Structure formats: C-alpha cells, structure tokens
C-alpha cells in the first residue's frame, strides 16, 4: 500500500504538470492543477505514515520514496523554468545536487550505510543535523512545498493579487533552493570518509 501511494503521487504530479503546461488559461484546469500539486506533496508524508503503521518499511520503499521525491520536485523546477516563471538555474542546481548526493548515497548503501537513521553514512554531528535533523528536513520540505503550491496558485486565472502571491512564491523558491544546496554539502564533505575507507580495504 505504501509503495502504491508513492507511485500514485508521481502519476498525480504528471497530470497536474500537464494541466499547468497545456491548459493554464482555463480556471478549472488551474484549480485542478493546484489540487493535484497539493495532493502530490501531501502523499509524500502519507506513504511514510502507512509504511510505519502497517509495518511495510523496506529498502525498496525507501528507494521508491527518494526516487518519487526527485521526480516530483525536479518536474516542478523544470516546469517553472520552461514556463518562464523561474530562472533555468533553479532546476540546474536542484538536478545537479540530486545527482551528486544520490550517487554518493548509492556508494554508501553498497557498504551498508543509509542516508538517515542509525546506520547513516554521516559522522560529524553538524553534518547529521544539517542533513538528518527533523528541524532541517521539515524546514526544507515546508519551504519547497510552499514555493511550488504558491507559485502554481499565483498562476491560476482569477487569483487575487497574483503578482504579490507570485513574489511570495518566488522567494520561497529561493529559500528552498538554498536549503537544497546546504543540505547536500555535508553529503559531499563526508563522502571522503567512504572513499578513504574503500582505499584502506
């Protein structure tokens, strides 16, 4: 069930992105796109809750969750750049950061380490706080989701004070992309530990 929710949220995202790209001149399509955007992100928390509730946690589920997060987030960054709402630098930074951290974490997984939790690849307490603490993870998630939802809302035909709403969304996007980079740096910094250990072996 948890894995189904994870995959289903990606499908919802694709429908929402299509509505934004092809039919945003329609108020109804814009409202549906906004609803689907909200659902796609709300279901990110739901799949984890279901996995814990029904004891469905697994490495496959964790990988699917990371994969769906990347697909959903990067799709919106790319969409906003294609629509001319944000600079191309936003998706370039987000995608590059994702490739780097996911590659390093894949190498760590081969050695039995995980991105978070008791077997995390992180060693330094500051790095653990930046990448794994509830405060940083929630702050990043809130900034990112708020940015995407507010930007989409600002483009729905008939949105009151759409320019002001978009400006709020834009700065939330800036905050989100800063969080994206900052939370990725400790993974790069501590990857040296993995490769040093590999050379010793």
CSV table of N, CA and C in Angstrom, one decimal, residues 101-162:
chain,number,residue,atom,x,y,z
A,101,UNK,N,24.4,13.9,-4.7
A,101,UNK,CA,24.1,13.2,-3.4
A,101,UNK,C,23.6,11.8,-3.6
A,102,UNK,N,22.8,11.5,-4.6
A,102,UNK,CA,22.2,10.2,-4.8
A,102,UNK,C,23.3,9.2,-5.2
A,103,UNK,N,24.3,9.7,-6.0
A,103,UNK,CA,25.4,8.9,-6.4
A,103,UNK,C,26.3,8.5,-5.2
A,104,UNK,N,26.5,9.5,-4.3
A,104,UNK,CA,27.3,9.2,-3.1
A,104,UNK,C,26.6,8.3,-2.2
A,105,UNK,N,25.3,8.5,-2.0
A,105,UNK,CA,24.5,7.6,-1.2
A,105,UNK,C,24.4,6.2,-1.7
A,106,UNK,N,24.4,6.1,-3.0
A,106,UNK,CA,24.4,4.7,-3.6
A,106,UNK,C,25.7,4.0,-3.2
A,107,UNK,N,26.8,4.7,-3.3
A,107,UNK,CA,28.1,4.1,-2.9
A,107,UNK,C,28.1,3.7,-1.4
A,108,UNK,N,27.5,4.6,-0.6
A,108,UNK,CA,27.4,4.3,0.8
A,108,UNK,C,26.5,3.1,1.1
A,109,UNK,N,25.4,3.0,0.3
A,109,UNK,CA,24.5,1.9,0.5
A,109,UNK,C,25.2,0.5,0.2
A,110,UNK,N,26.1,0.5,-0.7
A,110,UNK,CA,26.8,-0.7,-1.0
A,110,UNK,C,27.7,-1.2,0.1
A,111,UNK,N,28.0,-0.2,1.0
A,111,UNK,CA,28.8,-0.5,2.2
A,111,UNK,C,27.9,-0.7,3.4
A,112,UNK,N,26.6,-0.7,3.2
A,112,UNK,CA,25.7,-0.9,4.3
A,112,UNK,C,25.2,0.3,5.1
A,113,UNK,N,25.6,1.5,4.5
A,113,UNK,CA,25.2,2.7,5.2
A,113,UNK,C,23.9,3.2,4.5
A,114,UNK,N,23.2,4.0,5.2
A,114,UNK,CA,21.9,4.7,4.7
A,114,UNK,C,22.1,6.2,4.8
A,115,UNK,N,21.1,6.9,4.2
A,115,UNK,CA,21.2,8.3,4.2
A,115,UNK,C,20.9,8.9,5.5
A,116,UNK,N,19.9,8.2,6.2
A,116,UNK,CA,19.5,8.7,7.5
A,116,UNK,C,19.4,7.5,8.5
A,117,UNK,N,19.1,7.8,9.8
A,117,UNK,CA,18.9,6.7,10.8
A,117,UNK,C,20.2,6.2,11.4
A,118,UNK,N,20.0,5.1,12.1
A,118,UNK,CA,21.1,4.6,12.9
A,118,UNK,C,22.4,4.2,12.1
A,119,UNK,N,22.1,3.8,10.8
A,119,UNK,CA,23.3,3.3,10.0
A,119,UNK,C,23.7,4.4,9.0
A,120,UNK,N,23.4,5.7,9.3
A,120,UNK,CA,23.7,6.8,8.4
A,120,UNK,C,25.2,6.8,8.0
A,121,UNK,N,25.5,7.3,6.8
A,121,UNK,CA,26.9,7.5,6.4
A,121,UNK,C,27.5,8.7,7.0
A,122,UNK,N,26.7,9.6,7.6
A,122,UNK,CA,27.2,10.8,8.2
A,122,UNK,C,27.9,10.5,9.6
A,123,UNK,N,29.0,11.2,9.9
A,123,UNK,CA,29.7,11.0,11.1
A,123,UNK,C,29.7,12.3,12.0
A,124,UNK,N,29.9,13.4,11.3
A,124,UNK,CA,30.0,14.7,12.1
A,124,UNK,C,28.7,15.1,12.6
A,125,UNK,N,28.5,15.5,13.9
A,125,UNK,CA,27.2,15.9,14.4
A,125,UNK,C,26.6,17.1,13.7
A,126,UNK,N,27.4,18.0,13.2
A,126,UNK,CA,26.9,19.2,12.5
A,126,UNK,C,26.3,18.7,11.2
A,127,UNK,N,27.0,17.8,10.5
A,127,UNK,CA,26.5,17.3,9.2
A,127,UNK,C,25.3,16.5,9.4
A,128,UNK,N,25.2,15.7,10.5
A,128,UNK,CA,24.0,14.9,10.8
A,128,UNK,C,22.8,15.9,11.0
A,129,UNK,N,23.1,17.0,11.7
A,129,UNK,CA,22.0,17.9,12.0
A,129,UNK,C,21.5,18.6,10.7
A,130,UNK,N,22.4,18.9,9.8
A,130,UNK,CA,22.0,19.6,8.6
A,130,UNK,C,21.2,18.7,7.6
A,131,UNK,N,21.7,17.4,7.6
A,131,UNK,CA,21.0,16.5,6.6
A,131,UNK,C,19.9,15.7,7.2
A,132,UNK,N,20.0,15.4,8.5
A,132,UNK,CA,19.0,14.4,9.1
A,132,UNK,C,18.1,14.9,10.1
A,133,UNK,N,18.4,16.1,10.7
A,133,UNK,CA,17.6,16.5,11.9
A,133,UNK,C,16.1,16.8,11.4
A,134,UNK,N,15.2,16.6,12.3
A,134,UNK,CA,13.8,16.8,11.9
A,134,UNK,C,13.6,18.3,11.6
A,135,UNK,N,14.3,19.2,12.3
A,135,UNK,CA,14.1,20.6,12.0
A,135,UNK,C,14.5,21.0,10.6
A,136,UNK,N,15.7,20.5,10.1
A,136,UNK,CA,16.1,20.8,8.8
A,136,UNK,C,15.3,20.2,7.7
A,137,UNK,N,14.9,18.9,8.0
A,137,UNK,CA,14.1,18.2,7.0
A,137,UNK,C,12.7,18.8,6.8
A,138,UNK,N,12.1,19.2,7.9
A,138,UNK,CA,10.8,19.8,7.9
A,138,UNK,C,10.9,21.2,7.3
A,139,UNK,N,11.9,22.0,7.7
A,139,UNK,CA,12.1,23.3,7.1
A,139,UNK,C,12.2,23.3,5.6
A,140,UNK,N,13.0,22.4,5.1
A,140,UNK,CA,13.3,22.3,3.7
A,140,UNK,C,12.0,21.9,3.0
A,141,UNK,N,11.3,20.9,3.6
A,141,UNK,CA,10.1,20.4,3.0
A,141,UNK,C,9.0,21.4,2.9
A,142,UNK,N,8.8,22.2,4.0
A,142,UNK,CA,7.8,23.3,4.0
A,142,UNK,C,8.1,24.4,3.0
A,143,UNK,N,9.4,24.8,3.0
A,143,UNK,CA,9.8,25.8,2.0
A,143,UNK,C,9.5,25.4,0.6
A,144,UNK,N,9.9,24.1,0.3
A,144,UNK,CA,9.8,23.6,-1.1
A,144,UNK,C,8.3,23.5,-1.5
A,145,UNK,N,7.5,22.8,-0.6
A,145,UNK,CA,6.1,22.6,-0.9
A,145,UNK,C,5.4,23.9,-1.0
A,146,UNK,N,5.7,24.8,-0.1
A,146,UNK,CA,5.0,26.1,-0.1
A,146,UNK,C,5.3,26.9,-1.4
A,147,UNK,N,6.6,26.8,-1.8
A,147,UNK,CA,7.0,27.5,-3.0
A,147,UNK,C,6.2,27.0,-4.2
A,148,UNK,N,6.2,25.7,-4.4
A,148,UNK,CA,5.5,25.1,-5.5
A,148,UNK,C,4.0,25.4,-5.5
A,149,UNK,N,3.4,25.2,-4.4
A,149,UNK,CA,1.9,25.5,-4.3
A,149,UNK,C,1.6,26.9,-4.5
A,150,UNK,N,2.4,27.8,-3.9
A,150,UNK,CA,2.1,29.3,-4.0
A,150,UNK,C,2.3,29.7,-5.4
A,151,UNK,N,3.4,29.3,-6.1
A,151,UNK,CA,3.6,29.7,-7.5
A,151,UNK,C,2.5,29.2,-8.4
A,152,UNK,N,2.1,27.9,-8.2
A,152,UNK,CA,1.0,27.4,-9.0
A,152,UNK,C,-0.3,28.2,-8.8
A,153,UNK,N,-0.5,28.5,-7.5
A,153,UNK,CA,-1.8,29.2,-7.1
A,153,UNK,C,-1.7,30.6,-7.8
A,154,UNK,N,-0.6,31.2,-7.8
A,154,UNK,CA,-0.5,32.6,-8.4
A,154,UNK,C,-0.8,32.7,-9.9
A,155,UNK,N,-0.7,31.5,-10.5
A,155,UNK,CA,-0.9,31.5,-12.0
A,155,UNK,C,-2.3,31.0,-12.4
A,156,UNK,N,-3.1,30.6,-11.4
A,156,UNK,CA,-4.5,30.2,-11.7
A,156,UNK,C,-5.2,31.4,-12.1
A,157,UNK,N,-5.9,31.4,-13.2
A,157,UNK,CA,-6.7,32.6,-13.7
A,157,UNK,C,-7.6,33.0,-12.6
A,158,UNK,N,-7.6,34.4,-12.3
A,158,UNK,CA,-8.5,34.9,-11.3
A,158,UNK,C,-7.9,35.0,-9.9
A,159,UNK,N,-6.7,34.5,-9.8
A,159,UNK,CA,-6.1,34.6,-8.4
A,159,UNK,C,-6.0,36.0,-8.0
A,160,UNK,N,-6.5,36.4,-6.8
A,160,UNK,CA,-6.4,37.8,-6.3
A,160,UNK,C,-4.9,38.1,-6.0
A,161,UNK,N,-4.6,39.3,-6.4
A,161,UNK,CA,-3.2,39.9,-6.1
A,161,UNK,C,-2.2,38.8,-6.6
A,162,UNK,N,-2.3,38.4,-7.8
A,162,UNK,CA,-1.5,37.3,-8.3
A,162,UNK,C,0.0,37.7,-8.3
